[in-house]
CSV table of C-alpha atoms in Angstrom, one decimal:
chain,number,residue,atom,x,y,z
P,1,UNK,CA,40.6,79.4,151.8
P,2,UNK,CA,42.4,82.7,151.4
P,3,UNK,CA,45.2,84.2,152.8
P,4,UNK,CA,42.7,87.0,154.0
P,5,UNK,CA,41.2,84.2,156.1
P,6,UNK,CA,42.0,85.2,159.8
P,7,UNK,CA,42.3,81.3,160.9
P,8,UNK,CA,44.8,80.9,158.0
P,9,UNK,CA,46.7,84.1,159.0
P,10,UNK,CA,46.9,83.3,162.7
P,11,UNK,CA,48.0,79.4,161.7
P,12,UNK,CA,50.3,81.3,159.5
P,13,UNK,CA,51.9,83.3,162.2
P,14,UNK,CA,51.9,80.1,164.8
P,15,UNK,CA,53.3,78.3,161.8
P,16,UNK,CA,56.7,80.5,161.8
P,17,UNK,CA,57.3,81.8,164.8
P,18,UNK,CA,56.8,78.5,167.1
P,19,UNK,CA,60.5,77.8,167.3
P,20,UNK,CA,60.9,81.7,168.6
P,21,UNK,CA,59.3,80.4,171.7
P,22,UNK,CA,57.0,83.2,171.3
P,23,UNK,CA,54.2,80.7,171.9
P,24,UNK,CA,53.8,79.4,175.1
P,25,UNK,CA,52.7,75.9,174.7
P,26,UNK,CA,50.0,75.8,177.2
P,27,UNK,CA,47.9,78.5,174.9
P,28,UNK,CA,47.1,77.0,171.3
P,29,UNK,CA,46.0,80.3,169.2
P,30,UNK,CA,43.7,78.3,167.1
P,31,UNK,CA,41.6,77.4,170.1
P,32,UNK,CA,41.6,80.7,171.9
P,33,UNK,CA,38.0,81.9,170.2
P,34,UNK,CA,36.7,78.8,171.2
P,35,UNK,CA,38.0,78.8,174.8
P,36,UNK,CA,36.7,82.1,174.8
P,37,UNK,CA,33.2,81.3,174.4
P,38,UNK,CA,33.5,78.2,176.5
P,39,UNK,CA,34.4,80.3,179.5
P,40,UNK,CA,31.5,82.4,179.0
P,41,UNK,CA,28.7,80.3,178.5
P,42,UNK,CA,29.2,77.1,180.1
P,43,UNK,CA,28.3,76.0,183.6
P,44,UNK,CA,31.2,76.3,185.5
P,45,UNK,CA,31.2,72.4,186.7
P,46,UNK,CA,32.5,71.1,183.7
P,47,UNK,CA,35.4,72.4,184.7
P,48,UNK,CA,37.4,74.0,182.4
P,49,UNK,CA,39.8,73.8,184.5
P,50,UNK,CA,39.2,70.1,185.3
P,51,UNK,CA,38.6,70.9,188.9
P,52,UNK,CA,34.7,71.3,189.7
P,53,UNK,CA,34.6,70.9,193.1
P,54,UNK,CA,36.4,74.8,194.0
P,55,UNK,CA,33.2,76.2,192.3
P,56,UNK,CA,32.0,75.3,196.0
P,57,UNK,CA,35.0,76.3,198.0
P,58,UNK,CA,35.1,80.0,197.5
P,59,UNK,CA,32.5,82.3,195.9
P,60,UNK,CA,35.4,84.5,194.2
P,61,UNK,CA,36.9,81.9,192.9
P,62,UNK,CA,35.4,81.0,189.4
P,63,UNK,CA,35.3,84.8,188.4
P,64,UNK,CA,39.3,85.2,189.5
P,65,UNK,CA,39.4,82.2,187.3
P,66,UNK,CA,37.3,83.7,184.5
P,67,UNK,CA,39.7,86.8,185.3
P,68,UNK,CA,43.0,85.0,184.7
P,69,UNK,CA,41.7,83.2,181.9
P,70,UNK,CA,40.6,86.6,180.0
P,71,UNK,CA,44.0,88.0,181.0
P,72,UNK,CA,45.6,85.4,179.6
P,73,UNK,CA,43.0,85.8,176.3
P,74,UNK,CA,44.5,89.7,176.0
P,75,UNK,CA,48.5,88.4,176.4
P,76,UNK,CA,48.1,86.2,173.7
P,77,UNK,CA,46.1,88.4,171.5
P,78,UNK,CA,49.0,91.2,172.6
P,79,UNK,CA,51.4,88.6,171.8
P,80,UNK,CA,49.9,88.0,168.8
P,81,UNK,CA,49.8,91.3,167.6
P,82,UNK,CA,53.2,91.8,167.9
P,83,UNK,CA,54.1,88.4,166.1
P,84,UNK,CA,51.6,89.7,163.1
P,85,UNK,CA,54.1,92.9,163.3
P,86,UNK,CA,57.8,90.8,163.2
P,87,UNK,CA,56.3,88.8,160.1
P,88,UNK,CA,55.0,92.1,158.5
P,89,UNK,CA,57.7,93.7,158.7
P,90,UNK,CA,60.4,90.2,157.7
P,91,UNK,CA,58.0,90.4,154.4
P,92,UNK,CA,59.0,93.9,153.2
P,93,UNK,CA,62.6,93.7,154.4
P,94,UNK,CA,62.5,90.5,152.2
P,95,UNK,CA,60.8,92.9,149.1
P,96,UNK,CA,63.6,95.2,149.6
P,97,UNK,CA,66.5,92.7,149.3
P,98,UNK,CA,64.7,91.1,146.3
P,99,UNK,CA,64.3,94.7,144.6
P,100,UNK,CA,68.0,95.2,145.7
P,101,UNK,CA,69.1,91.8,144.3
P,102,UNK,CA,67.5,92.3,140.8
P,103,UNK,CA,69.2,95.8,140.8
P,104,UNK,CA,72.6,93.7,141.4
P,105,UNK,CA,71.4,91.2,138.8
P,106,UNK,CA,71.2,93.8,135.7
P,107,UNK,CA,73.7,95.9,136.6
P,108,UNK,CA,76.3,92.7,136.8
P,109,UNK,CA,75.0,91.6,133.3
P,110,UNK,CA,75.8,94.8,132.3
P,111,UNK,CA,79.2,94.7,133.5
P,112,UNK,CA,79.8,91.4,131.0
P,113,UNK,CA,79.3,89.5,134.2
P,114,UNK,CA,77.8,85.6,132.7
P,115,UNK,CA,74.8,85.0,134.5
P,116,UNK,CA,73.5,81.7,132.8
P,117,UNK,CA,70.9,81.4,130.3
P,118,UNK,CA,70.6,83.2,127.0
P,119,UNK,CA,72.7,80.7,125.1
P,120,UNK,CA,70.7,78.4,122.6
P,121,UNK,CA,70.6,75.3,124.5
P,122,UNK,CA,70.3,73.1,121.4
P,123,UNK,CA,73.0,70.9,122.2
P,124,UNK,CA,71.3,67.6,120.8
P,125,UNK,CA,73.6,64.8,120.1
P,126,UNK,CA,73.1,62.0,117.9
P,127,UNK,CA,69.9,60.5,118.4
P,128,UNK,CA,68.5,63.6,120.1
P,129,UNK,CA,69.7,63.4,123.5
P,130,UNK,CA,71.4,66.3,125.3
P,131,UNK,CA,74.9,66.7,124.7
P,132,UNK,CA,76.1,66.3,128.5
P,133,UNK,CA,79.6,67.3,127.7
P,134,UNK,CA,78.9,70.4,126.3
P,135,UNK,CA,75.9,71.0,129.3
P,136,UNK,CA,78.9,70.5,131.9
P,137,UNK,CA,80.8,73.1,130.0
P,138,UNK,CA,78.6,75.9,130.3
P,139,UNK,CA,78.4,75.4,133.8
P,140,UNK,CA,81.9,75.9,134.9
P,141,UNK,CA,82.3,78.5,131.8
P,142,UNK,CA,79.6,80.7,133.8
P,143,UNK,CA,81.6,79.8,136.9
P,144,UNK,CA,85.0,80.2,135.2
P,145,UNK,CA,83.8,84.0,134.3
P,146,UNK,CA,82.8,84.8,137.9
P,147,UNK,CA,86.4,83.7,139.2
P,148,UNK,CA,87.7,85.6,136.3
P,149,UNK,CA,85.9,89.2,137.4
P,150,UNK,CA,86.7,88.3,140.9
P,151,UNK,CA,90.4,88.0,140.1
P,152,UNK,CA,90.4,91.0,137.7
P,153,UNK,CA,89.2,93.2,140.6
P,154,UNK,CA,91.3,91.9,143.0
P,155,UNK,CA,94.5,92.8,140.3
P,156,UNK,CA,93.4,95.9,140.0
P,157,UNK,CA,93.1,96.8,144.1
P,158,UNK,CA,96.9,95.1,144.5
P,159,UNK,CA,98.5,97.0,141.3
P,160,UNK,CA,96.6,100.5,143.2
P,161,UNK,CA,98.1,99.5,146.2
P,162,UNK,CA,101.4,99.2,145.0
P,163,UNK,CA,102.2,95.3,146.0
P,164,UNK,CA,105.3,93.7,146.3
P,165,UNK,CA,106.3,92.0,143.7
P,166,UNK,CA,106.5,88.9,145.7
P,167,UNK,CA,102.5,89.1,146.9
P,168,UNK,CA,102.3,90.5,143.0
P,169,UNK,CA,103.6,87.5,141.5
P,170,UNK,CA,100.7,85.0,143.7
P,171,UNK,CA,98.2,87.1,141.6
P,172,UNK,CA,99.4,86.9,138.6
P,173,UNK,CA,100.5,82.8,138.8
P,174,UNK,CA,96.9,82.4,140.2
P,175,UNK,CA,95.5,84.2,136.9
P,176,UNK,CA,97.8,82.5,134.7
P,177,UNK,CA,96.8,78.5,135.8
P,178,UNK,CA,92.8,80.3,135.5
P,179,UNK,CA,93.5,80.5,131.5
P,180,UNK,CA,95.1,76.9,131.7
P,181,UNK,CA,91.9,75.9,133.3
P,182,UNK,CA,89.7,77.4,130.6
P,183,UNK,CA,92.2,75.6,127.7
P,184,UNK,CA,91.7,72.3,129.7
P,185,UNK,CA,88.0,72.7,129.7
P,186,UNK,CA,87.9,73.5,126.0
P,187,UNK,CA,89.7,70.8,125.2
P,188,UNK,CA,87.2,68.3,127.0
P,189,UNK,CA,84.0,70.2,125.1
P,190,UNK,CA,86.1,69.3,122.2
P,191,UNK,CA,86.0,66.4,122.6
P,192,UNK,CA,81.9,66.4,123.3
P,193,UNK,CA,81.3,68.5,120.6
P,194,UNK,CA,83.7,70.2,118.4
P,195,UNK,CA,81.6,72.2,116.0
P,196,UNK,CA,80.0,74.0,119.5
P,197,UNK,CA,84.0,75.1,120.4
P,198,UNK,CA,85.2,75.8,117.1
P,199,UNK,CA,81.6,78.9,116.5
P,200,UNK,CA,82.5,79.6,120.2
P,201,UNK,CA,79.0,79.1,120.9
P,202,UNK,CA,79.5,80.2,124.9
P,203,UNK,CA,80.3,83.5,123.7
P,204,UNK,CA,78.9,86.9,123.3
P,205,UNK,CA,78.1,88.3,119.9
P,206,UNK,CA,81.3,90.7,120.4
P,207,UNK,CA,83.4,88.4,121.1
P,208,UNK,CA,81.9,85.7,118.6
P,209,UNK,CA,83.0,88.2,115.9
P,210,UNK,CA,86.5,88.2,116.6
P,211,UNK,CA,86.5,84.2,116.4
P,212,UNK,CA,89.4,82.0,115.4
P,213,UNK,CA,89.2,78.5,115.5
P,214,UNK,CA,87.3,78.6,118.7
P,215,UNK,CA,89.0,81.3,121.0
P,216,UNK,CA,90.7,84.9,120.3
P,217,UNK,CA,93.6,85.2,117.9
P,218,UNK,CA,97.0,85.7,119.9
P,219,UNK,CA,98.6,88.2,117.1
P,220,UNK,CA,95.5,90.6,117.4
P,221,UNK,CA,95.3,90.6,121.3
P,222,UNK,CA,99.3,91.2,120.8
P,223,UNK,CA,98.5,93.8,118.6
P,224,UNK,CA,96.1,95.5,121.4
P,225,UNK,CA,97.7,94.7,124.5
P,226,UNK,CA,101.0,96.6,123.7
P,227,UNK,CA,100.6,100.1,123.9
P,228,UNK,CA,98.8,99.5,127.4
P,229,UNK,CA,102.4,98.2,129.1
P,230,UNK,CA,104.2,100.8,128.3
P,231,UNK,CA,107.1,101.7,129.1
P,232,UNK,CA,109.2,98.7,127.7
P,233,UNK,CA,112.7,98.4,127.2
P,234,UNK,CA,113.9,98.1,123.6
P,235,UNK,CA,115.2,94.6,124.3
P,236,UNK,CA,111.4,93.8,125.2
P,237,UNK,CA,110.1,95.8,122.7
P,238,UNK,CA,111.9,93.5,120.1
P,239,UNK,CA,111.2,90.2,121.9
P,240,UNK,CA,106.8,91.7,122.1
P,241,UNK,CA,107.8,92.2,118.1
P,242,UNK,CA,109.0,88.9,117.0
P,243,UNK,CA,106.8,86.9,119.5
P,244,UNK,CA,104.0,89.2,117.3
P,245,UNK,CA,105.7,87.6,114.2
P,246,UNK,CA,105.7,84.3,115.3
P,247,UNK,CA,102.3,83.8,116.5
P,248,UNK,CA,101.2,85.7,112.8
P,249,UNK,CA,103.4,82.9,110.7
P,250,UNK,CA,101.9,80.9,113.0
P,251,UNK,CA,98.2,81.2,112.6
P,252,UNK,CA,98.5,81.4,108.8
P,253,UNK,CA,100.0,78.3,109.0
P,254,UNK,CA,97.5,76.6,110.9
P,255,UNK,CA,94.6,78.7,109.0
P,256,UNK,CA,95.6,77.6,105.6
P,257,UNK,CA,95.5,73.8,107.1
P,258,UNK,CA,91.9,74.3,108.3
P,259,UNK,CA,90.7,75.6,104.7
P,260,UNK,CA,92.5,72.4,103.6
P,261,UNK,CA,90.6,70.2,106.0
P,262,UNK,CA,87.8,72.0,104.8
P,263,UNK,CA,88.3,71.2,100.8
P,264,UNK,CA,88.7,68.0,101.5
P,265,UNK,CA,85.8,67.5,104.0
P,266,UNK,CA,83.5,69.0,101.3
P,267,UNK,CA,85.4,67.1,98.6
P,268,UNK,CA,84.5,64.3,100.6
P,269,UNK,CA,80.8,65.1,101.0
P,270,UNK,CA,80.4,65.7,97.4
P,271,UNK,CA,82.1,62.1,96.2
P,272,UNK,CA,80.3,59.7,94.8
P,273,UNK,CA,76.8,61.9,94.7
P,274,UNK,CA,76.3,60.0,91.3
P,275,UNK,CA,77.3,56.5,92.3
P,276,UNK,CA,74.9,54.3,93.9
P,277,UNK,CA,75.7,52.3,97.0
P,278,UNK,CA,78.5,54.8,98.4
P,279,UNK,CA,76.9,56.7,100.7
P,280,UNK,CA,78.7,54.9,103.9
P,281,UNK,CA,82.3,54.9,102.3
P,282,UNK,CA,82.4,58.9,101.8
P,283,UNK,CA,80.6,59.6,104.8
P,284,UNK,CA,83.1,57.9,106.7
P,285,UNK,CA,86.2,59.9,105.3
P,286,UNK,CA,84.5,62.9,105.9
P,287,UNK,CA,83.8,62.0,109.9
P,288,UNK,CA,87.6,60.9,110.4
P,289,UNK,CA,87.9,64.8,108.7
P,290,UNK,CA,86.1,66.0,111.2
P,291,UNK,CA,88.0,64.1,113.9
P,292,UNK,CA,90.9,66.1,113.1
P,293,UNK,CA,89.1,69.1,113.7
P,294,UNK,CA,89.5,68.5,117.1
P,295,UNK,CA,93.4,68.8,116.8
P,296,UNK,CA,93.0,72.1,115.2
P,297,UNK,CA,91.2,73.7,118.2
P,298,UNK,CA,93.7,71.9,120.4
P,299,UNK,CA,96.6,73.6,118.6
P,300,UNK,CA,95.2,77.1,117.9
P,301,UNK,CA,94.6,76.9,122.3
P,302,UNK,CA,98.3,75.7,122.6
P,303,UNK,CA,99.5,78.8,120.4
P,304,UNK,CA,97.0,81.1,122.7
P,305,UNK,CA,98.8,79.5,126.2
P,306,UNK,CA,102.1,79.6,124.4
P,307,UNK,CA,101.8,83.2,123.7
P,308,UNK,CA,100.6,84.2,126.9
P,309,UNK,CA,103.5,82.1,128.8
P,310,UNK,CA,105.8,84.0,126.3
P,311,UNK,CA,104.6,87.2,127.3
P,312,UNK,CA,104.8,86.2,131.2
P,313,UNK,CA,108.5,85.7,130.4
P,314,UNK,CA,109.5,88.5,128.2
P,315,UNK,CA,107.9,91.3,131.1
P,316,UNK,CA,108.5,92.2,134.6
P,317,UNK,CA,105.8,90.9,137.0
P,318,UNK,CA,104.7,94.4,137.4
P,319,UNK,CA,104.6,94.7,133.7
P,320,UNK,CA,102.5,91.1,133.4
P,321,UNK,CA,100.4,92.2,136.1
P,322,UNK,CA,99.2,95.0,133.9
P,323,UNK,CA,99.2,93.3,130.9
P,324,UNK,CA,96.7,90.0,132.7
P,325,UNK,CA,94.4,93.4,134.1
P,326,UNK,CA,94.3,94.9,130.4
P,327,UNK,CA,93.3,91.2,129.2
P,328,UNK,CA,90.9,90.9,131.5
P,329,UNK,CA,89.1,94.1,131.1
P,330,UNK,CA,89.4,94.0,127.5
P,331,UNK,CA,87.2,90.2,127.6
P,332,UNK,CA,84.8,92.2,130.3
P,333,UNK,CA,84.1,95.3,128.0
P,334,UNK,CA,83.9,93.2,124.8
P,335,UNK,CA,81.3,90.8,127.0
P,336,UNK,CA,79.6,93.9,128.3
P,337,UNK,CA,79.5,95.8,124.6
P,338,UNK,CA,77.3,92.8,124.0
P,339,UNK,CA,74.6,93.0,126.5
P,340,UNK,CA,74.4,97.0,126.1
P,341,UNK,CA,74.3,96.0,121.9
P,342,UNK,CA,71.3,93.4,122.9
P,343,UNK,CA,69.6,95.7,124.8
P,344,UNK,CA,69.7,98.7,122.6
P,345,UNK,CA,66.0,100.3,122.2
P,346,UNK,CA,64.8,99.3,118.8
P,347,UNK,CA,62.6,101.2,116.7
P,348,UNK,CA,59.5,99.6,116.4
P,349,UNK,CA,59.0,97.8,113.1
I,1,UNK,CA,114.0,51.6,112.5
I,2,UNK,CA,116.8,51.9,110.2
I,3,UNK,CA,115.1,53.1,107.4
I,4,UNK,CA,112.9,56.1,109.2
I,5,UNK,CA,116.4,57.2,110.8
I,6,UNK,CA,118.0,57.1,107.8
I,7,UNK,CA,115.5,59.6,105.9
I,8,UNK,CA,115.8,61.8,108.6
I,9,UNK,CA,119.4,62.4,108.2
I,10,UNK,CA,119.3,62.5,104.4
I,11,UNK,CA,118.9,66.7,104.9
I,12,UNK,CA,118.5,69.2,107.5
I,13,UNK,CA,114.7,69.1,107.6
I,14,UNK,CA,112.6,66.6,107.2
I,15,UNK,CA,108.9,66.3,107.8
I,16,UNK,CA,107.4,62.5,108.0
I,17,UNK,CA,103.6,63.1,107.0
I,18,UNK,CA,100.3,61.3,105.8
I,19,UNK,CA,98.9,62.3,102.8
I,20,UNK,CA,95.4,63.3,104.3
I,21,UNK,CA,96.8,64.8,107.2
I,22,UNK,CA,96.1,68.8,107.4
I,23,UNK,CA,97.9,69.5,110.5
I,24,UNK,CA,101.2,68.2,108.5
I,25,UNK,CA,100.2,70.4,105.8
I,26,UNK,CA,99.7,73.3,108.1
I,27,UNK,CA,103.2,72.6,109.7
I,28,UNK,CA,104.7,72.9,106.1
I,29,UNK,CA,103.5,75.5,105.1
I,30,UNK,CA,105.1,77.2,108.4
I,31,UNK,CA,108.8,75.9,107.7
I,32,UNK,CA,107.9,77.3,103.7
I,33,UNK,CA,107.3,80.9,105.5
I,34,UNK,CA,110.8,80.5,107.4
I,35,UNK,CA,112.4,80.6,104.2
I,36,UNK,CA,113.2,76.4,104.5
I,37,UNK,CA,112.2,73.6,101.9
I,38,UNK,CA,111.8,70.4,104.2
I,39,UNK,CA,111.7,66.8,102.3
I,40,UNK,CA,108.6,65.6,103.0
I,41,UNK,CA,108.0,61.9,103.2
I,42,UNK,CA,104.4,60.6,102.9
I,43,UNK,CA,103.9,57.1,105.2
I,44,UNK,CA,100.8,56.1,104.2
I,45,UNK,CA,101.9,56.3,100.6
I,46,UNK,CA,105.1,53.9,102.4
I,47,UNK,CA,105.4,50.4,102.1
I,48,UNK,CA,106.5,50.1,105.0
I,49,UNK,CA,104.6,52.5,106.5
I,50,UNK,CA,102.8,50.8,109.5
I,51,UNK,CA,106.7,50.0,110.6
I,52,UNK,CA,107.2,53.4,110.4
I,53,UNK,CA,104.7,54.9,112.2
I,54,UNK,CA,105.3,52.8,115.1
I,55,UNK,CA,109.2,53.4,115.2
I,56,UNK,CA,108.2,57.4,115.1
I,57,UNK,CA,105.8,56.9,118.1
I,58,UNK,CA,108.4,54.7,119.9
I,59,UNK,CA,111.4,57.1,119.2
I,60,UNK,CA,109.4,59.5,121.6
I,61,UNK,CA,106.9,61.8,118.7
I,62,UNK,CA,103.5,62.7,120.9
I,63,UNK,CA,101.9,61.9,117.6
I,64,UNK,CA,103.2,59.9,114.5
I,65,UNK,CA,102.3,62.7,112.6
I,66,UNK,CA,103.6,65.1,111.7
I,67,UNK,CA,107.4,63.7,112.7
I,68,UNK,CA,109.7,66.9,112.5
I,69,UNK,CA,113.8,65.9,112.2
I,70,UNK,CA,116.0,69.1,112.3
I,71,UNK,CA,120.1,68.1,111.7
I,72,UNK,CA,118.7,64.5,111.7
I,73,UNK,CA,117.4,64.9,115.6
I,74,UNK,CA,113.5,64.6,116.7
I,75,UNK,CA,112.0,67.9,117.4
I,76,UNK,CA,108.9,66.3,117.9
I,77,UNK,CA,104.9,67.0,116.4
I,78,UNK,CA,102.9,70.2,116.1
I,79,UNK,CA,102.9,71.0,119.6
I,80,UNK,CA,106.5,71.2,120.1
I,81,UNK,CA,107.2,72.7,116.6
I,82,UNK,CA,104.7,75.9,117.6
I,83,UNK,CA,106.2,75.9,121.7
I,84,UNK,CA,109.8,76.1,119.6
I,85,UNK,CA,108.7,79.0,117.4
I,86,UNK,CA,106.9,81.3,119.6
I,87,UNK,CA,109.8,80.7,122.3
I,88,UNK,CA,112.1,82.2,119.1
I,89,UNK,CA,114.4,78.5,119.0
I,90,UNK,CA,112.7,77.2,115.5
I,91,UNK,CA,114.1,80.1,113.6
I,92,UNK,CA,117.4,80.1,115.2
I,93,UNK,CA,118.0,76.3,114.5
I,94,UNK,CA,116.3,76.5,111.1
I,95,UNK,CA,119.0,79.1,110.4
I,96,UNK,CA,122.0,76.7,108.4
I,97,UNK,CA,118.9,75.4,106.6
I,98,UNK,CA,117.4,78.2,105.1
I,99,UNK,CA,117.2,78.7,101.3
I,100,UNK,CA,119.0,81.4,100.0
I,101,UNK,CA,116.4,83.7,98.3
């Protein structure tokens, strides 16, 4: 049966607009043709109507009643009409929204806005089945991003507006326990899967190329963030310099220990290839090296909180206001640079 | 423990590690960029070093490993050691202790 089919349509129709009360009870569409024809052809006795005996009362009275019933034949088909109308009419409204809605759609992803999907999900633990850890991850990193643009905007009205510094200081504490949130869930996926948060495998490209043990190095984002909170004092300009230094002694500190742990997870790999029958042994060492992997990531995200609590304490609240915004955007453009890299038009092979 | 107390007042740094551990390592190789020379004592190459490790956790270290005593007081493990430099204390304390170069 196809949708061209007039019973289908006018089902159709009675189908969605029966709890408009636009149909009357007493006048089933499906059944009008038939009525129709019954009215017309048959012997007035059998009583439509279920009342034969007023055929003989009045002579008028079966045509009034073929009357009414053919006025009531063009109401509905009038009503009808205009039902056919409404639903025409709800179906392009509903095109529109969904042309509008894709428009949205690639212009957010433009944006760096995470709209789900286009990550490898090969998360297969051992014996194949999906890591769930890491599945619950992506979902409240795509989540986590949304809040993120939503507070970003909403910085960069208040700082236009020229806040108080008490309303100022709700923003910036609300953006500051967001990052904590993003350290916690990292430290979870860890857990699940460390070598997926250690290649930052939720990331962009951009942002994948500036990796460091699973998240953004503090000294570099120190480095960039700077020059856009001007004017400093020279009091903060020293304490932004050695905070700089620390975080640098810092990360080659903890970089050197991770191409330790890397010697000796290859040494441990490599032991024993020639000996028979101690497979198990080095394979062991190396999974307890990989156990401490997981302490690596947790450090290099403590130095990243540490250095932005440090920051949040060396400036002013307007000053940390602006630096949060100039994180923020700098994480959206680096997200966006990504989608406008994927998308560039190739030249065909 | 007596003994594990007493090593950590024998100088002004000292670093209680395990041989295999790179986060200790890591953590040395910071103190060696602050200019300081800790005494590094390896537990799982201890005797005693079961003993040890448990007196370390009990005396309040978030992790046995690395154990980081500064003028013979617990500064604590890697987390507090990085929170201590990046808030500026570690180099200030580390000061008396620094080898002259």
């Amino acid at each position: 049966m196809s949708v061209y089919d007039p019973i289908h349509q006018i089902s159709m129709w009675g189908e969605g607009f029966k709890s408009n009360g636009n149909l009357s009870a007493s006048v089933p569409l499906i059944d009008e043709p038939d009525m129709k024809l019954d009215s017309q052809s048959e012997d007035a006795s059998h009583g439509i109507l279920g009342e034969p005996n007023k055929y003989d009362q009045e002579a008028n009275k079966p045509t009034d009643k073929i009357q009414r019933r053919l006025a009531q034949n063009r109401e509905a088909a009038r009503k009808s009409r205009l039902r056919k109308k409404a639903y025409v009419q709800q179906l392009e409204s509903s095109r529109l929204k969904l042309m509008q809605l894709e428009q949205e759609l690639e212009r957010a992803r433009q944006q760096g806005m995470y709209i789900g999907g286009g990550l490898d999900s090969n998360h297969l633990g051992f014996a194949g089945s999906v890591n769930s850890g890491i599945t619950t991850f992506e979902t409240e990193y795509g989540h986590w991003v949304n809040e993120q643009n939503r507070q970003i905007t909403e910085l960069r009205s208040a700082l236009n507006a020229h806040i108080g510094d008490m309303e100022l200081r709700i923003l910036v504490d609300g953006m500051m326990s967001h990052y904590a949130e993003i350290f916690r869930m990292k430290s979870a996926a860890a857990k699940a899967d460390v070598f997926y948060v250690m290649s930052g495998m939720w990331k962009t490209t951009a942002e994948r190329f500036f990796l460091w043990i699973g998240g953004f190095r503090p000294s570099e984002l120190l480095k960039v963030l700077g020059p856009l909170i001007e004017p400093l004092t020279e009091q903060q300009r020293l304490d932004i310099y050695t905070l700089g230094q620390s975080c640098q002694q810092a990360e080659d500190a903890l970089s050197q220990g991770m191409d330790k742990l890397r010697q000796l997870l290859a040494d441990s790999v490599a032991a024993g290839q020639f000996m028979e029958g101690t497979y198990i042994p080095q394979m062991t060492s190396a999974m307890e090296n990989l156990e401490a992997l997981v302490s690596f990531v947790n450090q290099a995200d403590h130095l990243r909180q540490g250095t932005l609590q440090q920051m949040s304490r060396i400036l002013t609240i307007r000053q940390a206001a602006r630096c949060l915004l100039a994180l923020g955007e700098y994480f959206q453009r680096l997200r966006a640079l990504s989608s406008l890299w994927s998308n560039r038009p190739r030249e065909p092979a | 423990m007596d003994k594990v107390t007493r090593l950590a007042s024998e100088k002004g740094v000292v670093i209680f590690t395990k041989s295999s551990c790179c986060l200790c390592y890591a953590v040395n190789i910071l103190f060696h960029e602050l200019g300081v020379r800790p005494v590094v004592h390896e537990i799982d190459h201890d005797p005693e070093g079961r003993e040890m490790e448990k007196a370390l956790l009990r005396l309040g270290c978030t992790a046995p490993v690395p154990a980081v005593f500064i003028g013979g007081k617990l500064m604590g493990s890697t987390n507090e050691i990085m929170s201590l430099h990046l808030s500026g204390s570690l180099t200030q304390m580390l000061k008396p202790y620094q080898a002259l170069s």
